[in-house]
Coordinates of C-alpha atoms (C1' of nucleotides) in Angstrom, one line a residue:
Chain A
M14 CA -9.5 6.6 29.7
K15 CA -7.3 7.4 26.8
I16 CA -9.0 9.2 24.1
Q17 CA -7.7 9.1 20.6
A18 CA -8.5 11.0 17.4
V19 CA -11.5 9.8 15.5
K20 CA -10.8 7.6 12.5
G21 CA -10.2 9.6 9.3
T22 CA -9.5 12.9 11.1
R23 CA -6.2 14.7 11.4
D24 CA -4.5 16.6 14.2
F25 CA -2.7 19.6 13.0
Y26 CA 0.5 20.2 15.1
P27 CA 2.3 23.4 14.3
E28 CA 4.3 21.8 11.5
D29 CA 1.2 20.3 10.0
M30 CA -0.6 23.6 10.4
A31 CA 2.2 25.3 8.4
R32 CA 1.5 22.9 5.6
R33 CA -2.2 23.3 5.7
N34 CA -1.9 27.1 5.7
F35 CA 0.6 26.9 2.8
I36 CA -2.1 25.1 0.8
I37 CA -5.1 27.2 1.9
D38 CA -3.3 30.5 1.6
G39 CA -2.2 29.5 -1.9
W40 CA -5.7 28.6 -2.9
K41 CA -7.1 31.9 -1.6
T42 CA -4.4 34.0 -3.2
A43 CA -4.9 32.3 -6.6
S44 CA -8.7 32.7 -6.4
I45 CA -8.4 36.4 -5.7
R46 CA -5.8 36.8 -8.4
N47 CA -8.2 35.2 -10.9
G48 CA -11.0 37.5 -9.9
F49 CA -13.1 35.3 -7.6
A50 CA -14.7 36.4 -4.4
E51 CA -14.8 34.3 -1.2
F52 CA -18.0 33.0 0.3
D53 CA -18.8 30.5 3.0
G54 CA -21.9 28.9 4.5
P55 CA -22.8 27.0 7.6
I56 CA -20.9 23.8 8.4
F57 CA -24.2 21.9 8.7
E58 CA -27.4 22.1 6.6
Y59 CA -30.7 20.3 6.4
L60 CA -30.1 16.6 5.6
A61 CA -32.8 16.8 3.0
M62 CA -30.7 19.2 1.0
Y63 CA -28.1 16.6 0.4
Q64 CA -30.6 13.8 0.0
Q65 CA -32.5 15.7 -2.6
K66 CA -29.6 15.8 -4.9
S67 CA -27.8 12.6 -4.1
G68 CA -30.5 10.1 -3.0
D69 CA -30.9 8.1 0.1
E70 CA -27.9 5.8 -0.6
I71 CA -25.6 8.8 -0.2
A72 CA -27.2 9.7 3.1
S73 CA -25.4 6.7 4.7
Q74 CA -22.2 8.4 3.9
L75 CA -23.3 11.6 5.6
F76 CA -22.6 12.6 9.1
A77 CA -26.2 13.2 10.0
F78 CA -27.8 14.0 13.3
E79 CA -31.0 15.3 14.9
D80 CA -30.9 18.6 16.8
R81 CA -33.0 19.4 19.8
G82 CA -35.8 20.8 17.7
E83 CA -36.0 17.4 15.9
R84 CA -34.5 18.9 12.7
M85 CA -32.6 16.3 10.6
L86 CA -29.3 17.9 9.8
A87 CA -26.0 16.8 8.2
I88 CA -22.4 18.1 8.3
R89 CA -21.7 19.3 4.8
P90 CA -20.1 16.7 2.5
E91 CA -19.6 19.4 -0.2
I92 CA -20.4 23.0 -0.5
T93 CA -22.0 23.1 -4.0
P94 CA -25.6 22.7 -2.7
T95 CA -24.9 25.5 -0.2
L96 CA -23.6 27.6 -3.1
A97 CA -26.7 26.9 -5.1
R98 CA -28.9 27.7 -2.1
M99 CA -27.1 31.0 -1.5
V100 CA -27.1 32.1 -5.1
N101 CA -30.8 31.2 -5.6
Q102 CA -31.7 33.3 -2.5
R103 CA -30.3 36.4 -4.1
I104 CA -30.4 35.5 -7.8
N105 CA -32.0 38.8 -8.8
T106 CA -29.6 41.1 -7.0
L107 CA -26.3 39.5 -7.7
P108 CA -24.3 41.1 -10.5
R109 CA -23.2 38.6 -13.1
P110 CA -21.1 36.7 -13.8
I111 CA -21.0 35.3 -10.3
K112 CA -17.4 34.3 -9.7
W113 CA -17.1 32.8 -6.2
F114 CA -14.7 30.6 -4.4
S115 CA -14.7 28.9 -1.0
V116 CA -12.4 26.7 1.1
P117 CA -14.8 24.7 3.2
R118 CA -14.0 22.0 5.7
L119 CA -16.0 19.0 4.7
C120 CA -16.9 15.6 6.2
R121 CA -17.8 12.4 4.5
A122 CA -18.3 9.1 6.4
E123 CA -16.4 6.9 4.0
R124 CA -13.7 4.3 4.6
P125 CA -10.5 6.3 4.8
Q126 CA -7.6 5.3 2.6
K127 CA -4.7 7.0 0.9
G128 CA -5.7 10.4 -0.3
R129 CA -9.1 10.2 1.2
L130 CA -10.1 11.0 4.8
R131 CA -13.3 11.7 6.6
E132 CA -12.6 15.3 7.2
F133 CA -10.7 17.5 4.7
F134 CA -10.5 20.8 3.1
Q135 CA -11.7 21.4 -0.5
W136 CA -11.1 24.4 -2.6
N137 CA -14.1 25.2 -4.8
V138 CA -14.2 27.7 -7.6
D139 CA -17.4 28.4 -9.5
I140 CA -18.7 30.7 -12.3
I141 CA -22.4 31.1 -12.5
G142 CA -24.2 32.7 -15.4
V143 CA -21.8 32.2 -18.3
D144 CA -22.8 29.8 -21.0
D145 CA -19.6 30.1 -23.0
C146 CA -16.8 27.6 -22.4
L147 CA -14.6 30.6 -21.8
A148 CA -15.8 30.3 -18.2
D149 CA -14.7 26.6 -18.1
A150 CA -11.3 27.7 -19.5
E151 CA -11.0 30.3 -16.8
V152 CA -11.8 27.8 -14.0
I153 CA -9.2 25.4 -15.4
F154 CA -6.7 28.3 -15.7
C155 CA -7.3 29.2 -12.1
A156 CA -6.6 25.7 -10.9
V157 CA -3.4 25.4 -13.1
D158 CA -2.4 28.9 -12.0
Y159 CA -2.5 27.8 -8.4
L160 CA -0.6 24.6 -9.0
M161 CA 2.1 26.5 -10.8
A162 CA 2.4 29.0 -8.0
A163 CA 2.7 26.1 -5.5
G164 CA 5.7 24.9 -7.5
L165 CA 4.3 22.2 -9.8
G166 CA 4.9 22.2 -13.5
S167 CA 3.7 20.5 -16.7
D168 CA 6.1 17.6 -15.9
D169 CA 4.2 17.0 -12.6
I170 CA 0.5 17.3 -13.5
I171 CA -1.9 16.9 -16.3
V172 CA -5.4 18.3 -16.9
R173 CA -7.5 15.6 -18.7
I174 CA -10.4 17.2 -20.5
S175 CA -13.5 15.8 -22.1
S176 CA -17.2 16.6 -22.6
R177 CA -20.3 14.9 -21.3
R178 CA -22.3 16.4 -24.0
L179 CA -20.0 15.1 -26.7
L180 CA -20.1 11.6 -25.2
A181 CA -23.9 11.7 -24.9
S182 CA -24.5 12.8 -28.4
L183 CA -22.0 10.4 -29.9
L184 CA -23.4 7.5 -28.0
E185 CA -26.9 8.4 -29.0
Y186 CA -25.7 8.8 -32.6
F187 CA -24.4 5.3 -32.4
G188 CA -27.8 4.1 -31.4
I189 CA -27.4 3.6 -27.7
E190 CA -30.6 4.4 -25.9
E191 CA -30.7 7.4 -23.5
S192 CA -31.9 5.2 -20.6
Q193 CA -28.7 3.2 -21.0
L194 CA -26.3 6.2 -20.9
D195 CA -25.7 6.3 -17.1
K196 CA -24.7 2.6 -17.1
V197 CA -22.4 3.1 -20.1
Y198 CA -20.8 6.2 -18.4
A199 CA -20.1 4.1 -15.4
V200 CA -18.2 1.6 -17.6
L201 CA -16.4 4.2 -19.6
D202 CA -15.2 5.8 -16.4
K203 CA -13.3 2.6 -15.7
K204 CA -11.4 2.7 -18.9
A205 CA -8.1 4.1 -17.5
K206 CA -8.6 2.2 -14.2
V207 CA -8.8 -1.5 -15.4
P208 CA -6.9 -3.6 -17.9
A209 CA -8.0 -3.4 -21.5
E210 CA -9.4 -6.9 -21.5
A211 CA -11.4 -6.3 -18.4
F212 CA -12.7 -3.1 -19.9
E213 CA -13.9 -4.9 -23.0
K214 CA -15.6 -7.5 -20.9
M215 CA -17.5 -4.9 -18.9
L216 CA -18.5 -3.2 -22.1
E217 CA -19.8 -6.5 -23.4
E218 CA -22.0 -6.9 -20.4
T219 CA -23.5 -3.4 -20.8
I220 CA -23.9 -3.2 -24.6
S221 CA -25.2 -6.3 -26.1
D222 CA -25.1 -5.2 -29.8
A223 CA -21.6 -6.1 -31.1
D224 CA -21.7 -3.4 -33.8
K225 CA -22.4 -0.6 -31.3
R226 CA -19.8 -2.0 -29.0
E227 CA -17.2 -1.8 -31.7
K228 CA -18.0 1.8 -32.4
V229 CA -17.8 2.7 -28.7
L230 CA -14.4 0.9 -28.4
K231 CA -13.1 2.8 -31.4
L232 CA -14.4 6.0 -29.9
M233 CA -12.7 5.4 -26.6
A234 CA -9.4 4.9 -28.5
A235 CA -9.7 8.4 -30.0
E236 CA -6.9 10.6 -28.9
S237 CA -7.5 13.9 -30.8
L238 CA -10.4 16.2 -31.5
V239 CA -9.8 15.7 -35.2
E240 CA -10.6 12.0 -34.9
L241 CA -13.8 13.0 -33.1
E242 CA -15.0 15.1 -35.9
E243 CA -14.9 12.0 -38.1
F244 CA -17.0 10.1 -35.5
A245 CA -19.5 12.9 -35.3
G246 CA -20.2 12.7 -39.1
N247 CA -23.2 14.8 -39.9
D248 CA -24.8 14.7 -36.4
E249 CA -25.6 18.2 -35.4
K250 CA -25.4 17.8 -31.7
A251 CA -22.1 15.9 -31.8
K252 CA -20.6 18.6 -34.1
L253 CA -21.6 21.3 -31.7
A254 CA -20.0 19.4 -28.8
V255 CA -16.8 19.0 -30.8
D256 CA -16.8 22.7 -31.7
E257 CA -17.2 23.6 -28.0
L258 CA -14.2 21.5 -27.1
K259 CA -12.2 23.0 -29.9
R260 CA -13.0 26.5 -28.6
L261 CA -12.1 25.5 -25.1
F262 CA -8.7 24.3 -26.2
E263 CA -8.2 27.5 -28.2
Y264 CA -8.9 29.5 -25.1
L265 CA -6.5 27.4 -23.1
N266 CA -3.9 27.9 -25.8
V267 CA -4.3 31.7 -25.7
M268 CA -3.9 31.6 -22.0
G269 CA -0.7 29.7 -22.4
I270 CA -1.4 26.5 -20.5
T271 CA -1.8 24.1 -23.4
E272 CA 1.2 22.1 -22.2
F273 CA -0.8 21.2 -19.1
C274 CA -3.9 20.1 -21.0
K275 CA -4.9 17.0 -22.9
F276 CA -8.1 15.8 -24.5
D277 CA -9.0 12.5 -22.9
I278 CA -12.3 10.9 -23.8
G279 CA -12.0 8.6 -20.8
I280 CA -12.8 11.4 -18.4
V281 CA -16.4 10.9 -17.5
R282 CA -16.8 11.6 -13.8
G283 CA -19.2 9.7 -11.8
L284 CA -21.3 12.6 -10.8
A285 CA -24.7 12.7 -12.5
Y286 CA -25.1 16.4 -12.5
Y287 CA -22.4 17.3 -15.0
T288 CA -23.8 18.3 -18.3
G289 CA -21.0 19.5 -20.6
I290 CA -17.2 20.0 -20.3
V291 CA -15.6 17.8 -17.7
Y292 CA -12.0 17.5 -16.5
E293 CA -9.8 16.1 -13.9
I294 CA -6.2 17.0 -12.9
Y295 CA -3.8 14.1 -12.2
D296 CA -0.4 13.7 -10.9
K297 CA 1.7 12.6 -13.9
S298 CA 2.7 9.4 -12.2
Q299 CA -1.0 8.4 -12.3
Q300 CA -0.5 6.5 -9.1
L301 CA -2.9 8.7 -7.1
R302 CA -6.5 9.5 -7.5
A303 CA -7.5 12.9 -9.0
I304 CA -6.1 16.0 -7.5
C305 CA -9.0 18.1 -8.8
G306 CA -12.2 17.5 -10.7
G307 CA -14.7 19.8 -12.3
G308 CA -17.0 20.6 -15.1
R309 CA -20.2 22.2 -16.2
Y310 CA -23.5 21.6 -14.4
D311 CA -26.1 23.7 -16.0
N312 CA -29.1 22.2 -14.1
L313 CA -27.8 22.8 -10.6
L314 CA -29.6 26.0 -9.7
A315 CA -32.8 24.7 -11.2
D316 CA -32.5 21.5 -9.2
F317 CA -32.5 23.6 -6.1
G318 CA -35.6 25.5 -7.0
G319 CA -34.0 28.4 -8.8
P320 CA -34.0 29.6 -12.4
K321 CA -32.2 27.6 -15.1
I322 CA -28.8 29.4 -15.1
S323 CA -25.7 27.8 -16.3
A324 CA -22.8 27.1 -14.0
T325 CA -19.3 25.6 -14.1
G326 CA -16.8 24.9 -11.4
M327 CA -14.2 22.7 -9.8
G328 CA -13.2 21.2 -6.5
M329 CA -9.7 20.4 -5.2
G330 CA -9.2 18.5 -2.0
D331 CA -6.2 19.0 0.3
C332 CA -5.5 15.2 0.8
V333 CA -4.2 14.1 -2.6
L334 CA -2.7 17.5 -3.2
G335 CA -0.8 17.3 0.0
I336 CA 0.6 13.9 -1.0
V337 CA 1.8 15.4 -4.3
L338 CA 3.4 18.4 -2.7
E339 CA 5.1 16.1 -0.3
E340 CA 6.4 13.8 -3.0
K341 CA 7.7 16.8 -5.0
G342 CA 9.6 18.1 -2.0
I343 CA 7.7 21.4 -1.9
F344 CA 6.7 21.1 1.7
S345 CA 10.3 20.9 2.8
K346 CA 10.5 24.6 2.1
V347 CA 7.6 25.5 4.4
G348 CA 8.9 26.6 7.7
V349 CA 7.2 26.4 11.0
Y350 CA 9.0 29.0 13.1
G351 CA 10.5 30.9 10.2
A352 CA 8.5 34.0 11.2
C353 CA 10.4 34.9 14.4
E354 CA 12.3 38.1 13.5
Y355 CA 13.8 39.1 16.9
F356 CA 14.8 37.1 19.9
V357 CA 15.7 39.2 22.9
A358 CA 18.2 37.6 25.3
Y359 CA 19.4 39.0 28.6
A360 CA 22.7 38.4 30.2
D361 CA 21.5 38.5 33.8
D362 CA 18.2 38.3 35.6
S363 CA 18.6 41.8 36.8
L364 CA 18.2 42.9 33.1
R365 CA 15.1 40.8 32.6
N366 CA 12.7 43.8 32.9
D367 CA 14.8 45.8 30.5
A368 CA 14.6 42.9 28.0
L369 CA 10.9 42.6 28.5
N370 CA 10.5 46.3 27.9
I371 CA 12.4 45.9 24.6
V372 CA 10.3 43.0 23.6
A373 CA 7.2 45.0 24.1
K374 CA 8.5 47.9 22.1
L375 CA 9.5 45.6 19.2
R376 CA 6.1 44.0 19.2
K377 CA 4.3 47.4 19.2
A378 CA 6.5 48.2 16.2
G379 CA 5.0 45.1 14.5
K380 CA 8.0 42.8 14.8
V381 CA 7.6 39.1 15.5
T382 CA 9.5 38.9 18.8
D383 CA 10.1 36.3 21.4
F384 CA 12.3 35.8 24.5
S385 CA 13.1 33.3 27.2
Y386 CA 11.0 33.0 30.4
K387 CA 13.8 31.2 32.2
G388 CA 16.9 33.2 31.2
G389 CA 19.8 31.3 32.6
G390 CA 22.7 32.4 30.5
L391 CA 23.1 33.7 27.0
G392 CA 24.1 30.3 25.7
K393 CA 20.8 28.8 26.7
Q394 CA 18.8 31.7 25.3
L395 CA 20.7 31.7 22.0
K396 CA 20.0 28.0 21.7
Q397 CA 16.3 28.7 22.2
A398 CA 16.6 31.5 19.6
S399 CA 18.0 29.0 17.1
T400 CA 15.2 26.5 17.9
V401 CA 12.5 29.0 17.1
G402 CA 14.3 30.1 14.0
A403 CA 15.0 33.7 15.0
K404 CA 16.6 35.9 12.3
E405 CA 18.3 38.3 14.7
C406 CA 19.0 38.4 18.4
V407 CA 18.9 41.5 20.6
L408 CA 21.4 41.0 23.5
V409 CA 20.8 43.0 26.6
G410 CA 23.9 43.0 28.8
Q411 CA 26.0 45.2 31.0
E412 CA 26.6 47.7 28.3
F413 CA 22.8 48.3 28.3
A414 CA 22.8 48.9 32.0
E415 CA 25.8 51.3 31.7
K416 CA 25.2 53.1 28.4
K417 CA 21.9 52.0 26.9
Q418 CA 23.7 49.9 24.3
L419 CA 22.2 46.8 22.6
I420 CA 24.1 44.1 20.7
I421 CA 22.3 43.0 17.6
K422 CA 23.4 39.6 16.4
D423 CA 22.6 38.2 13.0
M424 CA 21.8 34.5 13.6
A425 CA 22.6 33.3 10.1
S426 CA 26.1 34.9 9.8
G427 CA 26.9 35.2 13.5
E428 CA 27.9 38.8 13.1
Q429 CA 27.0 41.2 15.8
K430 CA 27.3 44.9 16.4
A431 CA 26.6 47.3 19.2
V432 CA 24.1 50.1 18.8
S433 CA 22.4 52.5 21.1
D434 CA 18.8 51.5 21.8
A435 CA 17.6 54.9 20.4
D436 CA 19.3 54.2 17.1
F437 CA 18.0 50.6 17.1
F438 CA 14.4 51.6 17.5
A439 CA 14.7 54.5 15.0
L440 CA 15.9 51.9 12.5
I441 CA 13.1 49.5 13.4
K442 CA 10.3 52.1 12.9
R443 CA 11.0 52.9 9.3
Chain B
rG11 C1' -20.1 -3.9 2.6
rU12 C1' -15.4 -7.3 1.1
rG13 C1' -10.2 -8.7 1.6
rG14 C1' -5.0 -7.9 3.3
rG15 C1' -1.4 -5.6 6.7
rU16 C1' 0.0 -3.5 11.4
rG17 C1' -0.5 -2.5 16.9
rU18 C1' 6.3 -2.3 21.7
rA19 C1' 8.8 5.0 24.6
rG20 C1' 6.3 11.5 22.1
rC21 C1' 7.9 9.7 16.7
rU22 C1' 10.2 5.8 13.4
rC23 C1' 11.0 1.0 14.5
rA24 C1' 14.2 -3.7 16.3
rG25 C1' 13.3 -7.6 19.6
rC26 C1' 16.2 -14.7 17.1
rU27 C1' 13.9 -21.3 19.0
rG28 C1' 9.3 -18.3 24.9
rG29 C1' 14.1 -16.6 29.5
rC30 C1' 15.6 -9.1 33.1
rA31 C1' 11.9 -4.0 27.9
rG32 C1' 15.7 -2.1 23.4
rA33 C1' 17.9 1.5 19.5
rG34 C1' 17.7 6.0 16.6
rC35 C1' 15.4 10.6 16.6
rA36 C1' 12.9 14.1 19.9
rC37 C1' 12.7 16.0 25.0
rU38 C1' 15.2 17.7 29.8
rA39 C1' 19.8 18.6 32.2
rG40 C1' 25.1 19.2 32.3
rA41 C1' 30.0 20.0 29.8
rU42 C1' 29.3 26.1 28.7
rU43 C1' 27.4 31.9 35.0
rG44 C1' 28.6 37.0 28.2
rU45 C1' 27.3 33.9 22.7
rG46 C1' 23.3 29.5 19.2
rG47 C1' 23.4 25.6 15.2
rU48 C1' 28.1 20.8 15.8
rU49 C1' 29.8 17.5 19.5
rC50 C1' 30.1 14.7 24.1
rU51 C1' 27.8 12.9 28.8
rA52 C1' 23.7 11.9 31.8
rG53 C1' 18.5 11.6 32.7
rG54 C1' 13.2 11.2 32.3
rG55 C1' 9.7 8.6 29.6
rG56 C1' 6.5 1.5 28.9
rU57 C1' -0.8 -1.5 30.9
rC58 C1' 4.5 -4.5 24.7
rG59 C1' -3.7 -2.2 21.9
rC60 C1' -7.2 -4.9 25.3
rG61 C1' -9.3 -9.7 27.4
rG62 C1' -8.6 -14.7 28.2
rG63 C1' -5.7 -19.4 27.5
rU64 C1' -1.1 -22.6 27.4
rU65 C1' 3.6 -22.5 30.4
rC66 C1' 8.0 -22.7 35.9
rA67 C1' 8.2 -18.4 32.6
rA68 C1' 4.6 -14.9 27.1
rA69 C1' 6.0 -8.7 23.6
rC70 C1' 6.9 -13.7 21.3
rC71 C1' 2.6 -19.5 21.0
rC72 C1' -3.2 -20.2 20.9
rC73 C1' -8.4 -18.0 21.0
rG74 C1' -11.2 -13.7 21.1
rU75 C1' -11.7 -8.6 20.7
rC76 C1' -10.7 -3.4 19.6
rA77 C1' -8.1 0.2 17.0
rC78 C1' -5.5 2.0 13.0
rU79 C1' -4.0 1.4 8.0
rC80 C1' -3.8 -0.2 2.6
rA81 C1' -6.6 -2.1 -1.5
rC82 C1' -11.5 -3.2 -3.5
rC83 C1' -16.9 -1.2 -3.7
rC84 C1' -18.4 3.8 -3.9
rC85 C1' -17.1 8.6 -4.8
rA86 C1' -21.5 14.3 -4.4

RNA sequence: GUGGGUGUAGCUCAGCUGGCAGAGCACUAGAUUGUGGUUCUAGGGGUCGCGGGUUCAAACCCCGUCACUCACCCCA
């Protein structure tokens, strides 16, 4: 019976693994550079933990199972609940602000499509215990800092930023009832995804009052914060929300990433738990789904039985990001075998043990070293050295047997020189 | 959950009106027993997704089925 990989999963052959590591190493380095500490939790948790937040409907998209103790468990579809659980458990002893990151492997039983699989990696960066939008600015900076380090610029990506609080207060100010907000959000979220006519029709079905609808349409056309101030009028809540956004953009400006950032009132995000600033990062071509999404979720810890402490964070999956890096040609620079520093080749089988001895010495000196099991002529071995991308070859030939001399060959230039093995290892050790 | 597309060598795919199962890349070996990348030559590798039907004859036509994939729905 031929077994194949499960739908929506990936096999990571060495060349794929090189790309995956390129992404994940970049994430970790950027996180640490920005002052975040790494955490992780178990790969499965109680099913109830995810149901509690997301409802039964979401449970059908979980990989859930029962263990032998009749516990209902689920493979983690996100790590935020685990983060909330872990922080709550030690809330009184953790120094604040809590700046944590994680790169969990996650599973969601959805229909796979471009940029979305059933198993993937997601970089999460969170700041807990800071009310000020400076924390939001720092999370955004961290994401942009990574993307820049990976080789993407403001011509490639855009951070679209809005505020749930602003939208909620303005909609309320317009006279839309609070109970209707979630439905309206769902429609507004479609603004950039459907044609203008279709959008207006959807809005018509949701908001019956033509006057209110007109206001909402005008609001959605707003392109700057200045315009929003006019909408807010004298409404205190709306003004506060606009002020917060203005402060956020000021921080982003001071941090020098304004060119990446754009106010976009169409950013709503489907997730119910966002409470304030929300944002998504997109490929500039806009052909792909979001690379990254995040925002403020001030009720999260409380929802999981903890104190009411504010939090903000973002998540970035490896699937869409991988497509973008591929399209921009960034992956082509990621080598698979590039690490091999020395390849030791021997001219004759009688020199094999000498070669092996040299291999061992090089490895003990910390050098990435390889050699041929088969031997069979220098030509063969040099070919193998090329295949594994060796930088230099150490040739062990008759001159080694006679006078302990090695030939060091630079594989890029082809130049080679003879040195005594004592000199060679003295050079290596420094 | 809905709709489209595709299943042929390890990979990417060609295969006409039904008539011996193909190419490129990759792999292995040789040209080259003390010098790699290039080149040339040869070789290995197939349940044509699976099951049934039509036919003298099916990768090709028909029916069914499975898998993958793309787009919707949804998106924590």
